[in-house]
PDB file of C-alpha atoms in Angstrom:
ATOM      1  CA  MET A1232       0.238   0.113  -0.096  1.00  0.00           C
ATOM      2  CA  ALA A1233       1.301   3.865  -0.341  1.00  0.00           C
ATOM      3  CA  GLY A1234       1.161   6.170   1.732  1.00  0.00           C
ATOM      4  CA  LEU A1235      -1.307   9.281   1.199  1.00  0.00           C
ATOM      5  CA  GLU A1236      -0.049  12.102  -0.809  1.00  0.00           C
ATOM      6  CA  GLU A1237      -1.501  15.523  -0.697  1.00  0.00           C
ATOM      7  CA  PHE A1238      -3.930  16.519  -3.353  1.00  0.00           C
ATOM      8  CA  VAL A1239      -5.061  19.814  -1.945  1.00  0.00           C
ATOM      9  CA  PRO A1240      -2.886  21.430   0.976  1.00  0.00           C
ATOM     10  CA  GLY A1241      -4.064  21.397   3.837  1.00  0.00           C
ATOM     11  CA  SER A1242      -7.686  19.770   2.707  1.00  0.00           C
ATOM     12  CA  ILE A1243      -7.538  16.279   0.765  1.00  0.00           C
ATOM     13  CA  TRP A1244      -4.974  13.596   0.411  1.00  0.00           C
ATOM     14  CA  ILE A1245      -5.393  11.065  -2.043  1.00  0.00           C
ATOM     15  CA  SER A1246      -3.755   7.228  -1.763  1.00  0.00           C
ATOM     16  CA  ASN A1247      -3.482   4.974  -4.965  1.00  0.00           C
ATOM     17  CA  TYR A1248      -4.582   0.708  -4.976  1.00  0.00           C
ATOM     18  CA  PRO A1249      -4.878  -2.220  -7.475  1.00  0.00           C
ATOM     19  CA  VAL A1250      -8.123  -3.699  -7.542  1.00  0.00           C
ATOM     20  CA  ARG A1251      -9.049  -6.443 -10.348  1.00  0.00           C
ATOM     21  CA  PHE A1252     -12.820  -5.948 -11.641  1.00  0.00           C
ATOM     22  CA  SER A1253     -14.328  -8.660 -14.273  1.00  0.00           C
ATOM     23  CA  SER A1254     -10.593 -10.292 -13.967  1.00  0.00           C
ATOM     24  CA  MET A1255      -9.369  -6.843 -15.017  1.00  0.00           C
ATOM     25  CA  ASP A1256      -6.776  -4.982 -13.571  1.00  0.00           C
ATOM     26  CA  LEU A1257      -7.102  -1.241 -12.767  1.00  0.00           C
ATOM     27  CA  SER A1258      -6.719   1.409  -9.833  1.00  0.00           C
ATOM     28  CA  ALA A1259      -8.750   2.529  -7.554  1.00  0.00           C
ATOM     29  CA  ARG A1260      -7.840   5.953  -5.481  1.00  0.00           C
ATOM     30  CA  MET A1261      -9.308   6.839  -1.827  1.00  0.00           C
ATOM     31  CA  SER A1262      -9.630  10.257  -0.007  1.00  0.00           C
ATOM     32  CA  VAL A1263      -9.529  11.475   2.697  1.00  0.00           C
ATOM     33  CA  ILE A1264     -10.922  15.118   3.345  1.00  0.00           C
ATOM     34  CA  ARG A1265      -9.821  17.220   6.312  1.00  0.00           C
ATOM     35  CA  LEU A1266     -13.224  19.309   8.049  1.00  0.00           C
ATOM     36  CA  ALA A1267     -12.236  22.845   8.986  1.00  0.00           C
ATOM     37  CA  ASP A1268     -12.301  21.708  12.840  1.00  0.00           C
ATOM     38  CA  GLY A1269      -9.293  19.393  12.477  1.00  0.00           C
ATOM     39  CA  ARG A1270     -12.135  15.230  11.387  1.00  0.00           C
ATOM     40  CA  LEU A1271     -11.165  13.101   8.786  1.00  0.00           C
ATOM     41  CA  ILE A1272     -13.860  11.819   5.944  1.00  0.00           C
ATOM     42  CA  LEU A1273     -12.372   8.575   4.982  1.00  0.00           C
ATOM     43  CA  HIS A1274     -13.959   8.312   1.130  1.00  0.00           C
ATOM     44  CA  SER A1275     -14.124   5.556  -0.171  1.00  0.00           C
ATOM     45  CA  PRO A1276     -11.681   4.122   1.013  1.00  0.00           C
ATOM     46  CA  GLY A1277      -9.749   1.254   0.193  1.00  0.00           C
ATOM     47  CA  PRO A1278      -6.924  -1.262   2.009  1.00  0.00           C
ATOM     48  CA  ILE A1279      -5.210   1.061   5.331  1.00  0.00           C
ATOM     49  CA  ASP A1280      -2.340  -0.923   6.558  1.00  0.00           C
ATOM     50  CA  ALA A1281      -0.230   0.243   9.253  1.00  0.00           C
ATOM     51  CA  ARG A1282       1.446   2.841   7.781  1.00  0.00           C
ATOM     52  CA  LEU A1283      -1.415   4.257   5.972  1.00  0.00           C
ATOM     53  CA  ARG A1284      -3.697   4.552   9.244  1.00  0.00           C
ATOM     54  CA  ASP A1285      -0.197   5.594  11.047  1.00  0.00           C
ATOM     55  CA  ASP A1286      -0.861   8.996   7.719  1.00  0.00           C
ATOM     56  CA  ILE A1287      -4.290   9.045   8.824  1.00  0.00           C
ATOM     57  CA  LEU A1288      -3.813   9.874  11.982  1.00  0.00           C
ATOM     58  CA  SER A1289      -1.223  12.369  11.477  1.00  0.00           C
ATOM     59  CA  LEU A1290      -4.507  14.336   9.597  1.00  0.00           C
ATOM     60  CA  GLY A1291      -6.554  14.321  12.576  1.00  0.00           C
ATOM     61  CA  ARG A1292      -9.702  12.119  13.655  1.00  0.00           C
ATOM     62  CA  PRO A1293     -11.133  10.081  11.394  1.00  0.00           C
ATOM     63  CA  ALA A1294     -14.388  11.345  12.696  1.00  0.00           C
ATOM     64  CA  TYR A1295     -16.697   9.667   9.131  1.00  0.00           C
ATOM     65  CA  ILE A1296     -16.398   6.234   7.021  1.00  0.00           C
ATOM     66  CA  VAL A1297     -17.768   6.670   3.587  1.00  0.00           C
ATOM     67  CA  ALA A1298     -19.470   3.967   0.668  1.00  0.00           C
ATOM     68  CA  PRO A1299     -20.499   6.360  -2.153  1.00  0.00           C
ATOM     69  CA  GLY A1300     -21.013   4.388  -4.797  1.00  0.00           C
ATOM     70  CA  SER A1301     -22.224   0.598  -5.703  1.00  0.00           C
ATOM     71  CA  TYR A1302     -19.052  -0.455  -6.098  1.00  0.00           C
ATOM     72  CA  HIS A1303     -17.189   1.298  -3.231  1.00  0.00           C
ATOM     73  CA  HIS A1304     -17.635  -0.849  -0.367  1.00  0.00           C
ATOM     74  CA  LEU A1305     -15.011  -3.802  -0.372  1.00  0.00           C
ATOM     75  CA  HIS A1306     -12.832  -2.563   1.803  1.00  0.00           C
ATOM     76  CA  VAL A1307     -15.225  -0.561   4.605  1.00  0.00           C
ATOM     77  CA  ALA A1308     -15.500  -3.202   7.017  1.00  0.00           C
ATOM     78  CA  ALA A1309     -11.376  -3.627   7.470  1.00  0.00           C
ATOM     79  CA  ALA A1310     -11.258   0.668   7.152  1.00  0.00           C
ATOM     80  CA  GLN A1311     -14.569   0.341  10.529  1.00  0.00           C
ATOM     81  CA  GLU A1312     -11.907  -2.256  12.153  1.00  0.00           C
ATOM     82  CA  THR A1313      -8.841   0.076  11.919  1.00  0.00           C
ATOM     83  CA  PHE A1314     -10.973   3.092  13.072  1.00  0.00           C
ATOM     84  CA  PRO A1315     -13.772   2.088  14.880  1.00  0.00           C
ATOM     85  CA  ASP A1316     -15.352   4.957  16.543  1.00  0.00           C
ATOM     86  CA  CYS A1317     -16.033   6.270  12.772  1.00  0.00           C
ATOM     87  CA  VAL A1318     -19.522   7.328  11.572  1.00  0.00           C
ATOM     88  CA  THR A1319     -19.881   4.865   8.331  1.00  0.00           C
ATOM     89  CA  LEU A1320     -22.028   6.847   5.990  1.00  0.00           C
ATOM     90  CA  ILE A1321     -23.167   3.952   2.577  1.00  0.00           C
ATOM     91  CA  CYS A1322     -24.816   5.193  -0.750  1.00  0.00           C
ATOM     92  CA  PRO A1323     -28.316   3.710  -1.443  1.00  0.00           C
ATOM     93  CA  GLY A1324     -28.165   0.202  -2.850  1.00  0.00           C
ATOM     94  CA  ILE A1325     -25.153  -0.802  -0.351  1.00  0.00           C
ATOM     95  CA  GLU A1326     -27.854  -2.069   1.719  1.00  0.00           C
ATOM     96  CA  ILE A1327     -29.138  -4.603  -0.369  1.00  0.00           C
ATOM     97  CA  LYS A1328     -26.614  -5.339  -1.564  1.00  0.00           C
ATOM     98  CA  ARG A1329     -24.327  -5.991   1.026  1.00  0.00           C
ATOM     99  CA  PRO A1330     -26.165  -6.877   4.375  1.00  0.00           C
ATOM    100  CA  GLU A1331     -23.633  -7.463   6.322  1.00  0.00           C
ATOM    101  CA  ILE A1332     -22.180  -4.290   6.300  1.00  0.00           C
ATOM    102  CA  ARG A1333     -22.280  -2.280   9.787  1.00  0.00           C
ATOM    103  CA  PHE A1334     -23.935   1.174   8.822  1.00  0.00           C
ATOM    104  CA  ASP A1335     -24.781   4.431  10.594  1.00  0.00           C
ATOM    105  CA  GLY A1336     -27.011   5.991   7.984  1.00  0.00           C
ATOM    106  CA  PHE A1337     -27.382   6.765   3.996  1.00  0.00           C
ATOM    107  CA  LEU A1338     -25.406   9.674   2.114  1.00  0.00           C
ATOM    108  CA  SER A1339     -28.742  11.822   0.336  1.00  0.00           C
ATOM    109  CA  ASP A1340     -28.844  15.304  -0.347  1.00  0.00           C
ATOM    110  CA  THR A1341     -28.049  16.612   1.701  1.00  0.00           C
ATOM    111  CA  ALA A1342     -25.025  16.280   3.918  1.00  0.00           C
ATOM    112  CA  PRO A1343     -25.044  16.139   7.581  1.00  0.00           C
ATOM    113  CA  ALA A1344     -24.767  19.243  10.009  1.00  0.00           C
ATOM    114  CA  ASP A1345     -21.918  19.322  12.169  1.00  0.00           C
ATOM    115  CA  TRP A1346     -19.769  19.242   8.565  1.00  0.00           C
ATOM    116  CA  ASN A1347     -20.514  22.549   8.864  1.00  0.00           C
ATOM    117  CA  GLY A1348     -21.555  23.588   5.166  1.00  0.00           C
ATOM    118  CA  GLU A1349     -17.837  22.281   3.663  1.00  0.00           C
ATOM    119  CA  ILE A1350     -19.025  19.171   2.230  1.00  0.00           C
ATOM    120  CA  GLU A1351     -22.430  19.659  -0.650  1.00  0.00           C
ATOM    121  CA  LEU A1352     -23.934  16.372  -1.579  1.00  0.00           C
ATOM    122  CA  CYS A1353     -25.754  14.885  -4.524  1.00  0.00           C
ATOM    123  CA  LEU A1354     -27.192  11.590  -5.300  1.00  0.00           C
ATOM    124  CA  ILE A1355     -27.093  11.678  -9.202  1.00  0.00           C
ATOM    125  CA  ARG A1356     -30.543   9.106  -9.673  1.00  0.00           C
ATOM    126  CA  GLY A1357     -31.905   7.887 -12.708  1.00  0.00           C
ATOM    127  CA  ASN A1358     -29.555   4.702 -13.555  1.00  0.00           C
ATOM    128  CA  ARG A1359     -30.368   1.293 -13.311  1.00  0.00           C
ATOM    129  CA  LEU A1360     -27.089  -0.762 -12.543  1.00  0.00           C
ATOM    130  CA  MET A1361     -25.114   2.036 -10.283  1.00  0.00           C
ATOM    131  CA  TRP A1362     -25.888   4.503  -7.854  1.00  0.00           C
ATOM    132  CA  GLU A1363     -23.378   7.526  -6.528  1.00  0.00           C
ATOM    133  CA  VAL A1364     -23.064  10.621  -4.116  1.00  0.00           C
ATOM    134  CA  ALA A1365     -21.606  13.244  -5.464  1.00  0.00           C
ATOM    135  CA  PHE A1366     -19.418  15.397  -3.388  1.00  0.00           C
ATOM    136  CA  PHE A1367     -18.195  18.737  -3.641  1.00  0.00           C
ATOM    137  CA  HIS A1368     -15.378  20.340  -0.998  1.00  0.00           C
ATOM    138  CA  GLY A1369     -16.991  23.582  -1.423  1.00  0.00           C
ATOM    139  CA  PRO A1370     -13.114  25.721   0.984  1.00  0.00           C
ATOM    140  CA  SER A1371     -11.028  23.536  -1.921  1.00  0.00           C
ATOM    141  CA  ARG A1372     -13.772  23.899  -4.725  1.00  0.00           C
ATOM    142  CA  THR A1373     -12.379  20.492  -4.890  1.00  0.00           C
ATOM    143  CA  LEU A1374     -15.426  17.356  -7.145  1.00  0.00           C
ATOM    144  CA  LEU A1375     -15.450  13.706  -5.999  1.00  0.00           C
ATOM    145  CA  LEU A1376     -16.699  10.942  -7.643  1.00  0.00           C
ATOM    146  CA  VAL A1377     -16.631   7.582  -8.162  1.00  0.00           C
ATOM    147  CA  ASP A1378     -17.671   5.944 -11.453  1.00  0.00           C
ATOM    148  CA  LEU A1379     -20.011   9.026 -12.646  1.00  0.00           C
ATOM    149  CA  ILE A1380     -16.416   9.936 -14.817  1.00  0.00           C
ATOM    150  CA  GLU A1381     -13.371   8.069 -15.231  1.00  0.00           C
ATOM    151  CA  ASN A1382      -9.844   8.935 -17.048  1.00  0.00           C
ATOM    152  CA  ILE A1383      -8.177   6.332 -18.348  1.00  0.00           C
ATOM    153  CA  GLY A1384      -5.948   5.816 -20.637  1.00  0.00           C
ATOM    154  CA  ASP A1385      -2.320   5.759 -21.904  1.00  0.00           C
ATOM    155  CA  ALA A1386      -0.499   7.822 -18.618  1.00  0.00           C
ATOM    156  CA  THR A1387      -2.804   5.274 -15.970  1.00  0.00           C
ATOM    157  CA  PRO A1388      -0.250   2.991 -14.266  1.00  0.00           C
ATOM    158  CA  ASP A1389      -1.485  -0.764 -13.158  1.00  0.00           C
ATOM    159  CA  THR A1390      -3.624  -1.402 -16.120  1.00  0.00           C
ATOM    160  CA  ASP A1391      -3.908  -4.761 -18.286  1.00  0.00           C
ATOM    161  CA  TRP A1392      -4.407  -5.604 -21.923  1.00  0.00           C
ATOM    162  CA  LYS A1393      -8.131  -6.171 -21.582  1.00  0.00           C
ATOM    163  CA  LEU A1394      -9.557  -2.985 -20.018  1.00  0.00           C
ATOM    164  CA  LYS A1395      -7.497  -1.260 -23.202  1.00  0.00           C
ATOM    165  CA  PHE A1396      -9.069  -3.634 -25.058  1.00  0.00           C
ATOM    166  CA  PHE A1397     -12.764  -2.700 -23.434  1.00  0.00           C
ATOM    167  CA  TRP A1398     -12.032   0.687 -22.718  1.00  0.00           C
ATOM    168  CA  LYS A1399     -10.378   1.231 -26.200  1.00  0.00           C
ATOM    169  CA  ILE A1400     -12.096  -0.895 -28.755  1.00  0.00           C
ATOM    170  CA  VAL A1401     -15.395  -1.205 -26.699  1.00  0.00           C
ATOM    171  CA  PHE A1402     -16.696   1.713 -24.843  1.00  0.00           C
ATOM    172  CA  ARG A1403     -14.035   4.187 -26.918  1.00  0.00           C
ATOM    173  CA  MET A1404     -13.318   5.627 -23.563  1.00  0.00           C
ATOM    174  CA  TRP A1405      -9.555   5.023 -23.455  1.00  0.00           C
ATOM    175  CA  ASN A1406      -7.916   8.257 -23.261  1.00  0.00           C
ATOM    176  CA  ARG A1407     -10.844   9.742 -23.266  1.00  0.00           C
ATOM    177  CA  ALA A1408     -13.333  11.508 -20.031  1.00  0.00           C
ATOM    178  CA  ARG A1409     -16.711   9.478 -19.445  1.00  0.00           C
ATOM    179  CA  PRO A1410     -18.714   7.999 -17.044  1.00  0.00           C
ATOM    180  CA  ALA A1411     -18.402   4.015 -16.730  1.00  0.00           C
ATOM    181  CA  PRO A1412     -19.745   1.404 -19.022  1.00  0.00           C
ATOM    182  CA  GLU A1413     -22.172   0.590 -15.939  1.00  0.00           C
ATOM    183  CA  TYR A1414     -23.984   4.562 -16.598  1.00  0.00           C
ATOM    184  CA  GLN A1415     -23.305   4.578 -20.071  1.00  0.00           C
ATOM    185  CA  MET A1416     -25.330   1.203 -20.208  1.00  0.00           C
ATOM    186  CA  GLY A1417     -27.835   1.675 -17.069  1.00  0.00           C
ATOM    187  CA  TRP A1418     -29.570   5.460 -17.515  1.00  0.00           C
ATOM    188  CA  LYS A1419     -33.150   5.072 -17.320  1.00  0.00           C
ATOM    189  CA  ASP A1420     -34.609   7.695 -16.100  1.00  0.00           C
ATOM    190  CA  LYS A1421     -32.903  10.317 -17.800  1.00  0.00           C
ATOM    191  CA  ARG A1422     -34.889  13.419 -16.092  1.00  0.00           C
ATOM    192  CA  ALA A1423     -34.383  12.460 -13.483  1.00  0.00           C
ATOM    193  CA  ALA A1424     -30.273  12.396 -14.645  1.00  0.00           C
ATOM    194  CA  ARG A1425     -30.072  15.268 -16.330  1.00  0.00           C
ATOM    195  CA  ALA A1426     -31.755  17.187 -13.178  1.00  0.00           C
ATOM    196  CA  SER A1427     -29.207  15.386 -11.475  1.00  0.00           C
ATOM    197  CA  LEU A1428     -25.918  15.928 -13.573  1.00  0.00           C
ATOM    198  CA  LEU A1429     -27.011  19.931 -14.142  1.00  0.00           C
ATOM    199  CA  ARG A1430     -27.144  20.105 -10.192  1.00  0.00           C
ATOM    200  CA  ILE A1431     -23.320  18.671  -9.977  1.00  0.00           C
ATOM    201  CA  LEU A1432     -22.358  21.185 -12.730  1.00  0.00           C
ATOM    202  CA  ASP A1433     -23.439  24.279 -11.133  1.00  0.00           C
ATOM    203  CA  TRP A1434     -21.566  23.307  -8.381  1.00  0.00           C
ATOM    204  CA  ASP A1435     -18.053  25.551  -8.721  1.00  0.00           C
ATOM    205  CA  PHE A1436     -15.160  22.889  -8.678  1.00  0.00           C
ATOM    206  CA  ASP A1437     -12.017  23.565 -10.648  1.00  0.00           C
ATOM    207  CA  ARG A1438     -10.568  20.066  -9.589  1.00  0.00           C
ATOM    208  CA  ILE A1439     -11.736  16.425  -9.872  1.00  0.00           C
ATOM    209  CA  VAL A1440     -11.059  13.393  -8.109  1.00  0.00           C
ATOM    210  CA  LEU A1441     -11.903  10.531  -9.518  1.00  0.00           C
ATOM    211  CA  SER A1442     -11.419   6.865  -7.838  1.00  0.00           C
ATOM    212  CA  HIS A1443     -10.579   5.440 -11.933  1.00  0.00           C
ATOM    213  CA  GLY A1444      -7.833   7.006 -13.916  1.00  0.00           C
ATOM    214  CA  GLU A1445      -6.199  10.176 -13.862  1.00  0.00           C
ATOM    215  CA  ASN A1446      -7.522  13.205 -11.914  1.00  0.00           C
ATOM    216  CA  ILE A1447      -9.026  16.516 -13.815  1.00  0.00           C
ATOM    217  CA  GLU A1448      -6.218  18.870 -11.782  1.00  0.00           C
ATOM    218  CA  THR A1449      -7.788  22.009 -14.488  1.00  0.00           C
ATOM    219  CA  ASN A1450     -10.043  22.862 -16.790  1.00  0.00           C
ATOM    220  CA  ALA A1451     -12.425  20.125 -14.930  1.00  0.00           C
ATOM    221  CA  LYS A1452     -16.023  22.195 -15.467  1.00  0.00           C
ATOM    222  CA  PRO A1453     -15.669  22.032 -19.216  1.00  0.00           C
ATOM    223  CA  MET A1454     -14.184  18.374 -19.272  1.00  0.00           C
ATOM    224  CA  ALA A1455     -17.073  17.602 -16.531  1.00  0.00           C
ATOM    225  CA  ARG A1456     -20.113  18.848 -19.440  1.00  0.00           C
ATOM    226  CA  GLU A1457     -18.647  17.396 -21.970  1.00  0.00           C
ATOM    227  CA  ALA A1458     -18.136  13.160 -20.436  1.00  0.00           C
TER     228      ALA A1458
END
């Protein structure tokens, strides 16, 4: 496991880790958001070894574990074991997919009051295959997504030939920021989807942390709109 890398000075840190999905190798990304009072939100946690645990503890007090998407729950239980005092919030649907996971509440369109207005949320509706809750950290103007946009291509490490084949030949999203294939195949209520996406695009972000592929650090709003 890699340690934490500072993405937004004093506010957001990231850690990458390998995953295997449908026999394909790729990487995923955990984010750590520090609230103004020093408490930490572990966003889409990955494996946490002793080094990463110490890195996290050096930043502040872990207070929340969040599973923000249908496919971002694999390491929640391990994170709970490492930080047992955290409140766990999950994206709707995970309680059906993983009924054994203990959680304290659901993520929704409204952020917890004790996040002090620093985080805004949007539950992305209208898809039959995926649910996700987008996060917007207002103080740093950072959007955090897990599958709504993936940005995988030549510059992305830890990918294999099968992923490249499907992303390049089948889905035509190699070197092109696009929603995950499940999103592309699963839209069913386009009116609800449009309302969710327009709400996200209304946020004043200028960078995006993605779970898969290269983060978008410049020109983020136009790239998000195109994706």
